Structures are given as structure tokens and as C-alpha cells.
């Protein structure tokens, strides 16, 4: 069975879906491996490094994809990339299954079996396959570095001959995987950190990282839904949250927002008036920019300056740390692939929670119930 990782084509995407470390694990299972020439270069892997681990390197992309049994990718395929896949091939990648279900429909029409990394169940048994976590964690780290560079203050307290510089105040809104890593990173940089999340369960995690959990008089007893994710809140709840949280936002030198609800628009948590009340020189890094943003002024992948406040909405921070991001992502992919392979061939056990959970298309059909519902299929 030939497993192939092509070069990513999305502008700015520097990651690669296969690195030598993961390749070695896949080789042991008897798989044949190949990459497109140059696929790993921006992720720190030269073609020669693949070849040393018996991974083929091909310059003819079309020929390579034309014979691939399994294709490993980072980004969802574009229409042109779907056309490159062989009918009957299997694709494992991010597929944005819930916000861009038309990709699943196109893959089904092309006769491609596909698995979405976003849908790997967040269960203990699947932790090593959890790309949402591995990539979100790096994004949280990177967001704090971006904030540190964009703000007019330093993060740590500094004692100098000319007086003492106070530590910066960092506010993290949404303390899932990215938010917790943002807290840990800001802490290492010496900031004073506050954090808020609607899921009450995270209070302890926030405090164990040395941040203060903000208590708001909101009823969040029912905020956690299936799989440990947040439930979407009513507009009335969010309006109250914006008002209450606004006071903390105005005090912050840097705000990192990561609040998200799977399959829904990101909750709007910072309105334009609150931004106008912030100190000039302060910064908001909005990690929810790809799904609409947590701040009303966020523009995806743009730098907005309003009232002296810088608002950044990066949508692909893991690509900025492509070396480490590729390493852990490739490990996530390889672990999932090994879960699907028996005696060198794909064997899909549709009763298995992991396989069933992330299988999107098969036999020309979209098979995942949540995506079928999004597409209006019965
Ligand atoms: P996410 O990216 O969907 O959301 C980020 C955070 O935003 C979440 O913590 C969510 O509660 C929060 N949020 C949503 N609406 C909000 C609002 N109005 N105000 C403030 N915060 C809001 O979530 P994620 O980081 O991918 O993971 C969330 C959950 O999944 C966590 O419970 C995490 O522990 C769990 N998880 C479990 C496993 C596992 O068991 N293997 C692995 C990873 C994550």
C-alpha cells in the first residue's frame, strides 16, 4: 500500500503531513511511503532526510498522486487537489467537516474515502491522534509571542536603575487547549494572568497554571456539552458576558481569545466599545478569527489598529512553527493510520469509535451523520 504526502498548496502553509520520525513508525507496519519533492523543506525536512528513511521522493506530483492508495495532508484539499486524487484512494487530513461540508460532498463525488482529523474523538485512547490538541497548543504558545511583540509593554516585571517596570496583565478568554498553553506561555514570560471560560471544569486547570480564574455572575452549570466541548450560549447570555468581561478586558495589556463552539460561529465576546476603552498600546490576539472572531473588530489574517489597540486575527499559527507542528501532526496522522491498517492493508472496523468517529466519506457517499445533516442529506 503506497502512502503519499504531497507538498501543501495553500499559501502560507509551511507544514508537511509526513516527517521521517512518523515514516519510521509506518515503515514498520509494512507500508510503502513517498513524498513530493520539496514537501518538507519549509518544515525543516530535506528530501535527502526522507530518502535516508526509505521514503521515496517524487518530482512528478500528478503521477505520484495518481498511484497513491493513501494520501496524507495538512490542509483540506482544494477542488483542484480533489481532482488529483485517484477514485478509490483514501485521504486523511483536516477537512473542516462542519463549517465547509461541501468539501466532504466533493470527496464523495470523486469516490475518495476520507477521514477528518478534526473528528477524531477526544477520548483517552485517541490522544496520540488528536491533531486539534497538538496544533491548538502550538497556536496558544505562538499567540502569546505575537502579543508580546505587538504590545507597547514588556511581559515580566523588571527592576532597572531607572525604576521598576510592572509586569503586564494578560487576559486569556477561552481556556481549552490553546488557552491553557497561552496561559502557560505568558506565565513563563512573567505576566500576571487572568482567564475565563464558560466551562466551570477549567477553573482548577487555570489556577494550577498560576493564573487567576475570573468568576462572573453567569449561570454556567449547563455550559459543557458532549465530548467536553462548550455548548453554544444564547445571545442574551453572550451580551451579559460581554458586559461583565469588558471590565477585565479594559484592564489588560494583552488579551488572547480562543473561545469556540464546534461547528458554530465563534461567540462574540469583545465589542467595539470595549476596545475603545482599552489602553492605547494594548493588543488583542484573536485565535477565533477563522470562525468569525471573538472580537467585533477582528479581520482574519489582518492587523487592525483601533483607538491605539492592535487586533491580530491569525488563522494559521501552527504553520509559523512548522518544524514542531509537522512533527506532532505527522505523529497524530501516523497513529490514526496505524489504527486503520491490518497486515499492510486498510481494514475499516465501522463499529470502532475512533474509525466511525472520523470517517467522512466512503463508497461515493458522505457517511458521517453530522456532516450529512449539514448538507441537508437524510
Ligand atoms: P475549543 O477550541 O472548541 O474551544 C476553546 C475554549 O473556548 C473551550 O475551553 C470552550 O469552553 C471555550 N468557550 C466556548 N464558548 C465560550 C465563551 N462564551 N466564553 C468563554 N469561553 C468559551 O475547545 P478545545 O480547546 O479543542 O477543547 C475543549 C475540550 O476538549 C476541553 O474540555 C478539553 O479538556 C477537551 N479535550 C479532551 C481531550 C481528551 O480527553 N483526549 C483532548 C483534548 C481536549
PDB file of N, CA and C in Angstrom, residues 23-74:
ATOM      1  N   UNK A  23       7.484   8.421   9.585  1.00  0.00           N
ATOM      2  CA  UNK A  23       7.700   7.472   8.486  1.00  0.00           C
ATOM      3  C   UNK A  23       8.274   6.156   9.013  1.00  0.00           C
ATOM      4  N   UNK A  24       9.183   6.256   9.968  1.00  0.00           N
ATOM      5  CA  UNK A  24       9.775   5.027  10.518  1.00  0.00           C
ATOM      6  C   UNK A  24       8.707   4.150  11.154  1.00  0.00           C
ATOM      7  N   UNK A  25       7.771   4.782  11.862  1.00  0.00           N
ATOM      8  CA  UNK A  25       6.693   4.009  12.506  1.00  0.00           C
ATOM      9  C   UNK A  25       5.813   3.341  11.446  1.00  0.00           C
ATOM     10  N   UNK A  26       5.556   4.054  10.346  1.00  0.00           N
ATOM     11  CA  UNK A  26       4.694   3.492   9.291  1.00  0.00           C
ATOM     12  C   UNK A  26       5.407   2.383   8.517  1.00  0.00           C
ATOM     13  N   UNK A  27       6.715   2.554   8.319  1.00  0.00           N
ATOM     14  CA  UNK A  27       7.516   1.531   7.616  1.00  0.00           C
ATOM     15  C   UNK A  27       7.438   0.186   8.335  1.00  0.00           C
ATOM     16  N   UNK A  28       7.482   0.261   9.665  1.00  0.00           N
ATOM     17  CA  UNK A  28       7.448  -0.982  10.462  1.00  0.00           C
ATOM     18  C   UNK A  28       6.171  -1.772  10.208  1.00  0.00           C
ATOM     19  N   UNK A  29       5.096  -1.057   9.794  1.00  0.00           N
ATOM     20  CA  UNK A  29       3.824  -1.739   9.527  1.00  0.00           C
ATOM     21  C   UNK A  29       3.756  -2.218   8.073  1.00  0.00           C
ATOM     22  N   UNK A  30       4.877  -2.118   7.371  1.00  0.00           N
ATOM     23  CA  UNK A  30       4.932  -2.661   6.015  1.00  0.00           C
ATOM     24  C   UNK A  30       4.373  -1.744   4.943  1.00  0.00           C
ATOM     25  N   UNK A  31       4.280  -0.438   5.227  1.00  0.00           N
ATOM     26  CA  UNK A  31       3.719   0.477   4.232  1.00  0.00           C
ATOM     27  C   UNK A  31       4.835   1.053   3.361  1.00  0.00           C
ATOM     28  N   UNK A  32       4.482   1.299   2.112  1.00  0.00           N
ATOM     29  CA  UNK A  32       5.419   1.962   1.204  1.00  0.00           C
ATOM     30  C   UNK A  32       5.126   3.457   1.280  1.00  0.00           C
ATOM     31  N   UNK A  33       6.177   4.287   1.339  1.00  0.00           N
ATOM     32  CA  UNK A  33       5.954   5.713   1.566  1.00  0.00           C
ATOM     33  C   UNK A  33       6.626   6.564   0.506  1.00  0.00           C
ATOM     34  N   UNK A  34       5.986   7.700   0.192  1.00  0.00           N
ATOM     35  CA  UNK A  34       6.617   8.648  -0.732  1.00  0.00           C
ATOM     36  C   UNK A  34       6.111  10.057  -0.454  1.00  0.00           C
ATOM     37  N   UNK A  35       6.964  11.033  -0.737  1.00  0.00           N
ATOM     38  CA  UNK A  35       6.561  12.438  -0.638  1.00  0.00           C
ATOM     39  C   UNK A  35       6.842  13.124  -1.969  1.00  0.00           C
ATOM     40  N   UNK A  36       6.179  14.245  -2.174  1.00  0.00           N
ATOM     41  CA  UNK A  36       6.506  15.069  -3.336  1.00  0.00           C
ATOM     42  C   UNK A  36       7.811  15.803  -3.017  1.00  0.00           C
ATOM     43  N   UNK A  37       8.666  15.939  -3.976  1.00  0.00           N
ATOM     44  CA  UNK A  37       9.947  16.621  -3.762  1.00  0.00           C
ATOM     45  C   UNK A  37       9.701  18.007  -3.153  1.00  0.00           C
ATOM     46  N   UNK A  38      10.454  18.344  -2.141  1.00  0.00           N
ATOM     47  CA  UNK A  38      10.347  19.665  -1.518  1.00  0.00           C
ATOM     48  C   UNK A  38       9.215  19.791  -0.512  1.00  0.00           C
ATOM     49  N   UNK A  39       8.444  18.702  -0.318  1.00  0.00           N
ATOM     50  CA  UNK A  39       7.251  18.792   0.545  1.00  0.00           C
ATOM     51  C   UNK A  39       7.591  19.207   1.981  1.00  0.00           C
ATOM     52  N   UNK A  40       8.757  18.759   2.461  1.00  0.00           N
ATOM     53  CA  UNK A  40       9.069  19.009   3.870  1.00  0.00           C
ATOM     54  C   UNK A  40      10.009  20.178   4.098  1.00  0.00           C
ATOM     55  N   UNK A  41      10.437  20.819   3.015  1.00  0.00           N
ATOM     56  CA  UNK A  41      11.524  21.798   3.129  1.00  0.00           C
ATOM     57  C   UNK A  41      11.227  22.897   4.143  1.00  0.00           C
ATOM     58  N   UNK A  42      10.022  23.473   4.055  1.00  0.00           N
ATOM     59  CA  UNK A  42       9.703  24.580   4.968  1.00  0.00           C
ATOM     60  C   UNK A  42       9.415  24.096   6.392  1.00  0.00           C
ATOM     61  N   UNK A  43       9.307  22.794   6.533  1.00  0.00           N
ATOM     62  CA  UNK A  43       9.133  22.217   7.866  1.00  0.00           C
ATOM     63  C   UNK A  43      10.455  21.633   8.365  1.00  0.00           C
ATOM     64  N   UNK A  44      11.537  21.998   7.694  1.00  0.00           N
ATOM     65  CA  UNK A  44      12.864  21.599   8.164  1.00  0.00           C
ATOM     66  C   UNK A  44      13.294  20.207   7.736  1.00  0.00           C
ATOM     67  N   UNK A  45      12.578  19.591   6.780  1.00  0.00           N
ATOM     68  CA  UNK A  45      12.959  18.241   6.332  1.00  0.00           C
ATOM     69  C   UNK A  45      13.364  18.294   4.861  1.00  0.00           C
ATOM     70  N   UNK A  46      14.636  18.010   4.607  1.00  0.00           N
ATOM     71  CA  UNK A  46      15.093  18.000   3.215  1.00  0.00           C
ATOM     72  C   UNK A  46      14.772  16.654   2.579  1.00  0.00           C
ATOM     73  N   UNK A  47      14.709  16.643   1.255  1.00  0.00           N
ATOM     74  CA  UNK A  47      14.392  15.407   0.530  1.00  0.00           C
ATOM     75  C   UNK A  47      15.334  14.273   0.950  1.00  0.00           C
ATOM     76  N   UNK A  48      16.623  14.618   1.136  1.00  0.00           N
ATOM     77  CA  UNK A  48      17.609  13.579   1.477  1.00  0.00           C
ATOM     78  C   UNK A  48      17.272  12.918   2.811  1.00  0.00           C
ATOM     79  N   UNK A  49      16.671  13.675   3.717  1.00  0.00           N
ATOM     80  CA  UNK A  49      16.322  13.101   5.029  1.00  0.00           C
ATOM     81  C   UNK A  49      15.227  12.050   4.871  1.00  0.00           C
ATOM     82  N   UNK A  50      14.296  12.303   3.953  1.00  0.00           N
ATOM     83  CA  UNK A  50      13.268  11.278   3.691  1.00  0.00           C
ATOM     84  C   UNK A  50      13.919  10.038   3.091  1.00  0.00           C
ATOM     85  N   UNK A  51      14.793  10.297   2.121  1.00  0.00           N
ATOM     86  CA  UNK A  51      15.408   9.159   1.415  1.00  0.00           C
ATOM     87  C   UNK A  51      16.206   8.280   2.372  1.00  0.00           C
ATOM     88  N   UNK A  52      16.830   8.902   3.366  1.00  0.00           N
ATOM     89  CA  UNK A  52      17.584   8.107   4.351  1.00  0.00           C
ATOM     90  C   UNK A  52      16.668   7.137   5.094  1.00  0.00           C
ATOM     91  N   UNK A  53      15.395   7.483   5.199  1.00  0.00           N
ATOM     92  CA  UNK A  53      14.447   6.586   5.877  1.00  0.00           C
ATOM     93  C   UNK A  53      13.577   5.808   4.881  1.00  0.00           C
ATOM     94  N   UNK A  54      14.114   5.613   3.708  1.00  0.00           N
ATOM     95  CA  UNK A  54      13.427   4.805   2.665  1.00  0.00           C
ATOM     96  C   UNK A  54      12.060   5.362   2.287  1.00  0.00           C
ATOM     97  N   UNK A  55      11.931   6.693   2.336  1.00  0.00           N
ATOM     98  CA  UNK A  55      10.720   7.327   1.826  1.00  0.00           C
ATOM     99  C   UNK A  55      11.058   7.822   0.418  1.00  0.00           C
ATOM    100  N   UNK A  56      10.285   7.396  -0.569  1.00  0.00           N
ATOM    101  CA  UNK A  56      10.536   7.821  -1.937  1.00  0.00           C
ATOM    102  C   UNK A  56      10.288   9.321  -2.097  1.00  0.00           C
ATOM    103  N   UNK A  57      11.054   9.960  -2.996  1.00  0.00           N
ATOM    104  CA  UNK A  57      10.843  11.384  -3.257  1.00  0.00           C
ATOM    105  C   UNK A  57      10.550  11.522  -4.746  1.00  0.00           C
ATOM    106  N   UNK A  58       9.377  12.058  -5.094  1.00  0.00           N
ATOM    107  CA  UNK A  58       8.963  12.114  -6.494  1.00  0.00           C
ATOM    108  C   UNK A  58       8.791  13.551  -6.948  1.00  0.00           C
ATOM    109  N   UNK A  59       9.260  13.861  -8.136  1.00  0.00           N
ATOM    110  CA  UNK A  59       9.102  15.220  -8.651  1.00  0.00           C
ATOM    111  C   UNK A  59       7.801  15.368  -9.446  1.00  0.00           C
ATOM    112  N   UNK A  60       7.284  14.254  -9.960  1.00  0.00           N
ATOM    113  CA  UNK A  60       6.047  14.311 -10.758  1.00  0.00           C
ATOM    114  C   UNK A  60       4.842  14.132  -9.827  1.00  0.00           C
ATOM    115  N   UNK A  61       4.282  15.259  -9.411  1.00  0.00           N
ATOM    116  CA  UNK A  61       3.193  15.228  -8.426  1.00  0.00           C
ATOM    117  C   UNK A  61       1.974  14.446  -8.935  1.00  0.00           C
ATOM    118  N   UNK A  62       1.602  14.711 -10.193  1.00  0.00           N
ATOM    119  CA  UNK A  62       0.396  14.073 -10.731  1.00  0.00           C
ATOM    120  C   UNK A  62       0.559  12.555 -10.765  1.00  0.00           C
ATOM    121  N   UNK A  63       1.743  12.105 -11.182  1.00  0.00           N
ATOM    122  CA  UNK A  63       1.976  10.656 -11.249  1.00  0.00           C
ATOM    123  C   UNK A  63       1.962  10.050  -9.853  1.00  0.00           C
ATOM    124  N   UNK A  64       2.535  10.780  -8.907  1.00  0.00           N
ATOM    125  CA  UNK A  64       2.610  10.288  -7.526  1.00  0.00           C
ATOM    126  C   UNK A  64       1.204  10.137  -6.935  1.00  0.00           C
ATOM    127  N   UNK A  65       0.391  11.175  -7.076  1.00  0.00           N
ATOM    128  CA  UNK A  65      -0.958  11.123  -6.511  1.00  0.00           C
ATOM    129  C   UNK A  65      -1.824  10.119  -7.270  1.00  0.00           C
ATOM    130  N   UNK A  66      -1.536   9.955  -8.564  1.00  0.00           N
ATOM    131  CA  UNK A  66      -2.308   9.028  -9.387  1.00  0.00           C
ATOM    132  C   UNK A  66      -2.173   7.580  -8.944  1.00  0.00           C
ATOM    133  N   UNK A  67      -1.083   7.271  -8.235  1.00  0.00           N
ATOM    134  CA  UNK A  67      -0.930   5.864  -7.807  1.00  0.00           C
ATOM    135  C   UNK A  67      -1.010   5.704  -6.295  1.00  0.00           C
ATOM    136  N   UNK A  68      -1.293   6.794  -5.576  1.00  0.00           N
ATOM    137  CA  UNK A  68      -1.334   6.710  -4.108  1.00  0.00           C
ATOM    138  C   UNK A  68      -2.573   5.956  -3.637  1.00  0.00           C
ATOM    139  N   UNK A  69      -2.389   5.069  -2.671  1.00  0.00           N
ATOM    140  CA  UNK A  69      -3.544   4.416  -2.040  1.00  0.00           C
ATOM    141  C   UNK A  69      -4.058   5.270  -0.892  1.00  0.00           C
ATOM    142  N   UNK A  70      -3.122   5.875  -0.156  1.00  0.00           N
ATOM    143  CA  UNK A  70      -3.493   6.750   0.957  1.00  0.00           C
ATOM    144  C   UNK A  70      -2.749   8.067   0.792  1.00  0.00           C
ATOM    145  N   UNK A  71      -3.467   9.171   0.912  1.00  0.00           N
ATOM    146  CA  UNK A  71      -2.834  10.489   0.824  1.00  0.00           C
ATOM    147  C   UNK A  71      -2.956  11.160   2.182  1.00  0.00           C
ATOM    148  N   UNK A  72      -1.826  11.642   2.691  1.00  0.00           N
ATOM    149  CA  UNK A  72      -1.801  12.348   3.974  1.00  0.00           C
ATOM    150  C   UNK A  72      -1.590  13.831   3.705  1.00  0.00           C
ATOM    151  N   UNK A  73      -2.436  14.677   4.283  1.00  0.00           N
ATOM    152  CA  UNK A  73      -2.309  16.108   4.042  1.00  0.00           C
ATOM    153  C   UNK A  73      -2.519  16.880   5.336  1.00  0.00           C
ATOM    154  N   UNK A  74      -2.131  18.146   5.301  1.00  0.00           N
ATOM    155  CA  UNK A  74      -2.386  19.035   6.433  1.00  0.00           C
ATOM    156  C   UNK A  74      -3.706  19.756   6.189  1.00  0.00           C
TER     157      UNK A  74
END
